[in-house]
Amino acid sequence: MSNANLYTVLASGFPADRSQIALETPELLYTWDDIDHASACLANLLTSLNLPEGSRVAVQVEKSPEALLLYLATLRAGLVYLPLNTAYRESEISYFLGDAEPAVVVCSSKNLSWVSKAAAQAGTAHVYTLDEDRTGTLLHAAAGQSRSFKDVVRKADDLAAILYTSGTTGRSKGAMLSHGNLASNAQVLHRYWGWRSDDVLLHMLPIFHVHGLFVASHGALLAGARMIWLPKLDVEQALHYLPRCTVMMGVPTYYVRLLAEARFNRKVCARMRLFISGSAPLLMETFNDFRERTGQSILERYGMSETVMLTSNPYDAADGERRGGTVGKALPGVQVRVVDDNGVEQGAGDIGNVQVRGPNVFSGYWRMPEKTREEFTSDGWFRTGDVGRWGGESGGAAVPDDYLSIVGRSKDLIISGGYNVYPKEIELIIDEMPGVMESAVIGVPHPDFGEAVVAVVVAREGAALDVAAMQAELKSRIANFKVPKQLHLIDQLPRNTMGKVQKNVLRESYKTA
Ligand code: MLC
Ligand code: AMP
């Protein structure tokens, strides 16, 4: 029986000469042998813990090569990887650990005191630290382990990772992705985007979400291609490394920030063959400005935590043009449909709900069978919550009928700088604050983040609210990217005849605020 372990699949693409460079940071070089040996040491450590089948390894650490190695080791050991955004605060982490009950938690040493408290409450037996300078108890514990490891045999539908995505009710859900979900998507993208072993990927994305962890890293690993591994988006560093790179991935903010730098030009991009954007809508203006500045068209694709990648603009000109304002065609093997509220498929040009099916689509939400049932149709299509259209027009020109455009969302979601923010989660916290009667959280256009979070709050009669104190309270409780950039006090929220808050009216009122 062949092994469907995702690491085994990715490693099938590593070059025969393992002394070549796999990963480069500004300070260090890691060969393919280093990736193999170091992930083996970590996998041996995890295996030595004798954890039950399906145990979760929850990780909230700064980006480093070792953080990637820990992910690969978790796959190799057949355990389930659970990445957590480094911006999450204590109450958010307590929720995730309480819900997922991981057997192992790895955190930054600066957060050890509060993370270990949350881990103890969740019944986690093993807590390690890992810092970006290759220190911490995890590497110490792994140091004596063997440098060889036989990947644990996994079936395609065995669980590989859980990715928490926030929900419209304010409660985050863990999307369960299998080895097969991730491997099939990596293989499809490998072919569709023409990955080559001589590619050099500029990797500046965080590695706790689909985009940086799966789409970018898997792409390079499966191709046996080098990654230039930077801790975060840094325009100066990008200008330094881009002339040696061939592929870059980013959320739209990455491209907005590159374009804001006059030194970003054709010469810098001379070796680049592919700029990819996703996770949030790329403005037509950014697509056009980029083409003018560099002579290259950004390839926009669309996906989500529950499904990995779903659609992509063509890479190969033979498959069609890259059309700004669209997310391209369904990827090979992925089925995408646009239906009305009764499930009837819409014709080209008509707007409807986007539903998907395929080997990449997750099996359900962790310990939420009800929620899982709600999000799938009876015939097995996953409801993305996105609203889209086949064909139609974009930028004043007709779009071919097999290109999808995302025109809105049926879920109340804000995407800020590529991070999802569910208004409900923030409204619940604001509503609990003393003196608050009610609140509404909305997204408004923002030149850098695409959308910015704004809160509109109504005070109880006679209560005087202190906006700065409310902001500070929010900052202490939730990840910084969720904290409203502005908080407005208002006498009453606009409501329709059904009593529902009219967020569209608020968005209009505060769009230039
Ligand atoms: C940072 N800040 C943000 C923010 N990121 N505010 C709103 N939205 C964001 N996304 C704020 C912080 O709160 C802080 O404010 C200040 O900016 C500086 O923080 P920073 O961390 O130094 O910011 P910076 O490094 O500039 O980060 C911006 C960014 C980053 C755009 C580079 O957010 C980023 O890398 N985003 C990528 C997200 C991503 O990978 N998404 C993929 C999801 S997967 P203060 O006031 O506290 O100082 C997915 C599926 C798919 O969606 O299809 O891919
Ligand atoms: P997440 O839950 O973090 O994985 O975010 C997934 C959501 O991001 C999708 O449901 C879309 O709403 C959005 N998204 C991803 N890619 C794009 C894109 N290219 N254009 C518009 N929205 C996108």
PDB file of C-alpha atoms in Angstrom, residues 192-305:
ATOM      1  CA  TYR A 192      -1.543  24.445 -13.111  1.00  0.00           C
ATOM      2  CA  TRP A 193       1.022  27.031 -12.042  1.00  0.00           C
ATOM      3  CA  GLY A 194       3.908  25.296 -13.814  1.00  0.00           C
ATOM      4  CA  TRP A 195       6.121  24.853 -10.738  1.00  0.00           C
ATOM      5  CA  ARG A 196       9.745  24.009 -11.626  1.00  0.00           C
ATOM      6  CA  SER A 197      12.711  22.786  -9.613  1.00  0.00           C
ATOM      7  CA  ASP A 198      14.661  25.939 -10.547  1.00  0.00           C
ATOM      8  CA  ASP A 199      11.942  28.216  -9.159  1.00  0.00           C
ATOM      9  CA  VAL A 200      12.806  30.488  -6.252  1.00  0.00           C
ATOM     10  CA  LEU A 201       9.812  31.413  -4.096  1.00  0.00           C
ATOM     11  CA  LEU A 202       9.821  34.632  -2.099  1.00  0.00           C
ATOM     12  CA  HIS A 203       7.968  33.485   1.030  1.00  0.00           C
ATOM     13  CA  MET A 204       6.865  36.429   3.176  1.00  0.00           C
ATOM     14  CA  LEU A 205       3.417  35.219   4.258  1.00  0.00           C
ATOM     15  CA  PRO A 206       2.574  34.092   7.774  1.00  0.00           C
ATOM     16  CA  ILE A 207       2.490  30.300   8.169  1.00  0.00           C
ATOM     17  CA  PHE A 208      -0.574  29.879  10.339  1.00  0.00           C
ATOM     18  CA  HIS A 209      -3.093  30.119   7.472  1.00  0.00           C
ATOM     19  CA  VAL A 210      -3.805  28.296   4.240  1.00  0.00           C
ATOM     20  CA  HIS A 211      -2.045  30.794   2.002  1.00  0.00           C
ATOM     21  CA  GLY A 212       1.440  30.771   3.549  1.00  0.00           C
ATOM     22  CA  LEU A 213       1.440  27.306   5.118  1.00  0.00           C
ATOM     23  CA  PHE A 214      -0.164  25.238   2.387  1.00  0.00           C
ATOM     24  CA  VAL A 215      -0.342  27.036  -0.953  1.00  0.00           C
ATOM     25  CA  ALA A 216       3.093  28.649  -0.837  1.00  0.00           C
ATOM     26  CA  SER A 217       5.148  26.109   1.152  1.00  0.00           C
ATOM     27  CA  HIS A 218       3.650  23.008  -0.447  1.00  0.00           C
ATOM     28  CA  GLY A 219       4.193  24.496  -3.901  1.00  0.00           C
ATOM     29  CA  ALA A 220       7.916  24.969  -3.371  1.00  0.00           C
ATOM     30  CA  LEU A 221       8.437  21.706  -1.460  1.00  0.00           C
ATOM     31  CA  LEU A 222       6.653  19.577  -4.039  1.00  0.00           C
ATOM     32  CA  ALA A 223       8.655  21.224  -6.823  1.00  0.00           C
ATOM     33  CA  GLY A 224      11.936  20.788  -4.965  1.00  0.00           C
ATOM     34  CA  ALA A 225      12.332  24.546  -5.372  1.00  0.00           C
ATOM     35  CA  ARG A 226      14.181  26.975  -3.120  1.00  0.00           C
ATOM     36  CA  MET A 227      12.315  29.240  -0.733  1.00  0.00           C
ATOM     37  CA  ILE A 228      13.604  32.573   0.468  1.00  0.00           C
ATOM     38  CA  TRP A 229      12.069  32.581   3.902  1.00  0.00           C
ATOM     39  CA  LEU A 230      11.374  35.970   5.478  1.00  0.00           C
ATOM     40  CA  PRO A 231       9.553  36.422   8.796  1.00  0.00           C
ATOM     41  CA  LYS A 232       6.992  38.851   7.364  1.00  0.00           C
ATOM     42  CA  LEU A 233       6.235  41.300   4.587  1.00  0.00           C
ATOM     43  CA  ASP A 234       9.116  43.729   4.424  1.00  0.00           C
ATOM     44  CA  VAL A 235       9.270  45.870   1.293  1.00  0.00           C
ATOM     45  CA  GLU A 236      13.002  46.613   1.667  1.00  0.00           C
ATOM     46  CA  GLN A 237      13.796  42.902   1.909  1.00  0.00           C
ATOM     47  CA  ALA A 238      11.457  42.156  -0.993  1.00  0.00           C
ATOM     48  CA  LEU A 239      13.326  44.667  -3.173  1.00  0.00           C
ATOM     49  CA  HIS A 240      16.569  43.010  -2.151  1.00  0.00           C
ATOM     50  CA  TYR A 241      15.495  39.430  -2.900  1.00  0.00           C
ATOM     51  CA  LEU A 242      13.038  39.797  -5.812  1.00  0.00           C
ATOM     52  CA  PRO A 243      15.760  40.040  -8.496  1.00  0.00           C
ATOM     53  CA  ARG A 244      16.731  36.423  -7.592  1.00  0.00           C
ATOM     54  CA  CYS A 245      13.161  35.109  -7.359  1.00  0.00           C
ATOM     55  CA  THR A 246      10.735  33.612  -9.848  1.00  0.00           C
ATOM     56  CA  VAL A 247       7.517  33.251  -7.796  1.00  0.00           C
ATOM     57  CA  MET A 248       5.883  35.357  -5.086  1.00  0.00           C
ATOM     58  CA  MET A 249       2.557  35.002  -3.283  1.00  0.00           C
ATOM     59  CA  GLY A 250       0.776  37.644  -1.274  1.00  0.00           C
ATOM     60  CA  VAL A 251      -2.512  39.075  -0.152  1.00  0.00           C
ATOM     61  CA  PRO A 252      -3.470  42.280  -2.021  1.00  0.00           C
ATOM     62  CA  THR A 253      -1.863  44.492   0.664  1.00  0.00           C
ATOM     63  CA  TYR A 254       1.534  43.040  -0.359  1.00  0.00           C
ATOM     64  CA  TYR A 255       1.080  44.331  -3.904  1.00  0.00           C
ATOM     65  CA  VAL A 256      -0.314  47.692  -2.756  1.00  0.00           C
ATOM     66  CA  ARG A 257       2.776  48.173  -0.567  1.00  0.00           C
ATOM     67  CA  LEU A 258       5.215  47.105  -3.306  1.00  0.00           C
ATOM     68  CA  LEU A 259       3.604  49.544  -5.732  1.00  0.00           C
ATOM     69  CA  ALA A 260       3.902  52.353  -3.172  1.00  0.00           C
ATOM     70  CA  GLU A 261       7.685  51.985  -3.500  1.00  0.00           C
ATOM     71  CA  ALA A 262       9.070  53.788  -6.563  1.00  0.00           C
ATOM     72  CA  ARG A 263      12.086  51.427  -6.699  1.00  0.00           C
ATOM     73  CA  PHE A 264       9.741  48.521  -7.456  1.00  0.00           C
ATOM     74  CA  ASN A 265      10.014  48.251 -11.238  1.00  0.00           C
ATOM     75  CA  ARG A 266      10.569  45.951 -14.216  1.00  0.00           C
ATOM     76  CA  LYS A 267      14.237  45.493 -13.439  1.00  0.00           C
ATOM     77  CA  VAL A 268      13.504  44.206  -9.937  1.00  0.00           C
ATOM     78  CA  CYS A 269      11.040  41.695 -11.425  1.00  0.00           C
ATOM     79  CA  ALA A 270      13.170  40.633 -14.375  1.00  0.00           C
ATOM     80  CA  ARG A 271      13.432  36.962 -13.281  1.00  0.00           C
ATOM     81  CA  MET A 272       9.896  36.755 -11.883  1.00  0.00           C
ATOM     82  CA  ARG A 273       7.533  34.475 -13.782  1.00  0.00           C
ATOM     83  CA  LEU A 274       4.570  34.521 -11.415  1.00  0.00           C
ATOM     84  CA  PHE A 275       3.005  36.904  -8.910  1.00  0.00           C
ATOM     85  CA  ILE A 276      -0.001  35.349  -7.171  1.00  0.00           C
ATOM     86  CA  SER A 277      -2.650  37.169  -5.141  1.00  0.00           C
ATOM     87  CA  GLY A 278      -5.450  35.785  -3.020  1.00  0.00           C
ATOM     88  CA  SER A 279      -7.246  35.632   0.344  1.00  0.00           C
ATOM     89  CA  ALA A 280      -9.026  38.927  -0.383  1.00  0.00           C
ATOM     90  CA  PRO A 281     -10.243  40.781  -3.477  1.00  0.00           C
ATOM     91  CA  LEU A 282      -7.504  42.361  -5.574  1.00  0.00           C
ATOM     92  CA  LEU A 283      -8.673  45.755  -6.772  1.00  0.00           C
ATOM     93  CA  MET A 284      -8.753  46.275 -10.538  1.00  0.00           C
ATOM     94  CA  GLU A 285      -6.695  49.394  -9.948  1.00  0.00           C
ATOM     95  CA  THR A 286      -3.910  47.358  -8.280  1.00  0.00           C
ATOM     96  CA  PHE A 287      -4.043  44.755 -11.081  1.00  0.00           C
ATOM     97  CA  ASN A 288      -3.725  47.499 -13.737  1.00  0.00           C
ATOM     98  CA  ASP A 289      -1.069  49.564 -11.924  1.00  0.00           C
ATOM     99  CA  PHE A 290       0.982  46.423 -11.410  1.00  0.00           C
ATOM    100  CA  ARG A 291       0.844  45.524 -15.073  1.00  0.00           C
ATOM    101  CA  GLU A 292       1.858  49.011 -16.074  1.00  0.00           C
ATOM    102  CA  ARG A 293       4.770  49.110 -13.628  1.00  0.00           C
ATOM    103  CA  THR A 294       6.192  45.618 -14.151  1.00  0.00           C
ATOM    104  CA  GLY A 295       4.777  44.399 -17.458  1.00  0.00           C
ATOM    105  CA  GLN A 296       3.394  41.353 -15.572  1.00  0.00           C
ATOM    106  CA  SER A 297      -0.178  40.409 -14.722  1.00  0.00           C
ATOM    107  CA  ILE A 298      -0.852  39.301 -11.164  1.00  0.00           C
ATOM    108  CA  LEU A 299      -2.538  35.893 -11.151  1.00  0.00           C
ATOM    109  CA  GLU A 300      -5.535  36.053  -8.806  1.00  0.00           C
ATOM    110  CA  ARG A 301      -6.894  32.853  -7.306  1.00  0.00           C
ATOM    111  CA  TYR A 302      -9.625  32.067  -4.793  1.00  0.00           C
ATOM    112  CA  GLY A 303      -9.829  29.633  -1.905  1.00  0.00           C
ATOM    113  CA  MET A 304     -10.597  29.199   1.745  1.00  0.00           C
ATOM    114  CA  SER A 305      -9.510  27.306   4.849  1.00  0.00           C
TER     115      SER A 305
END
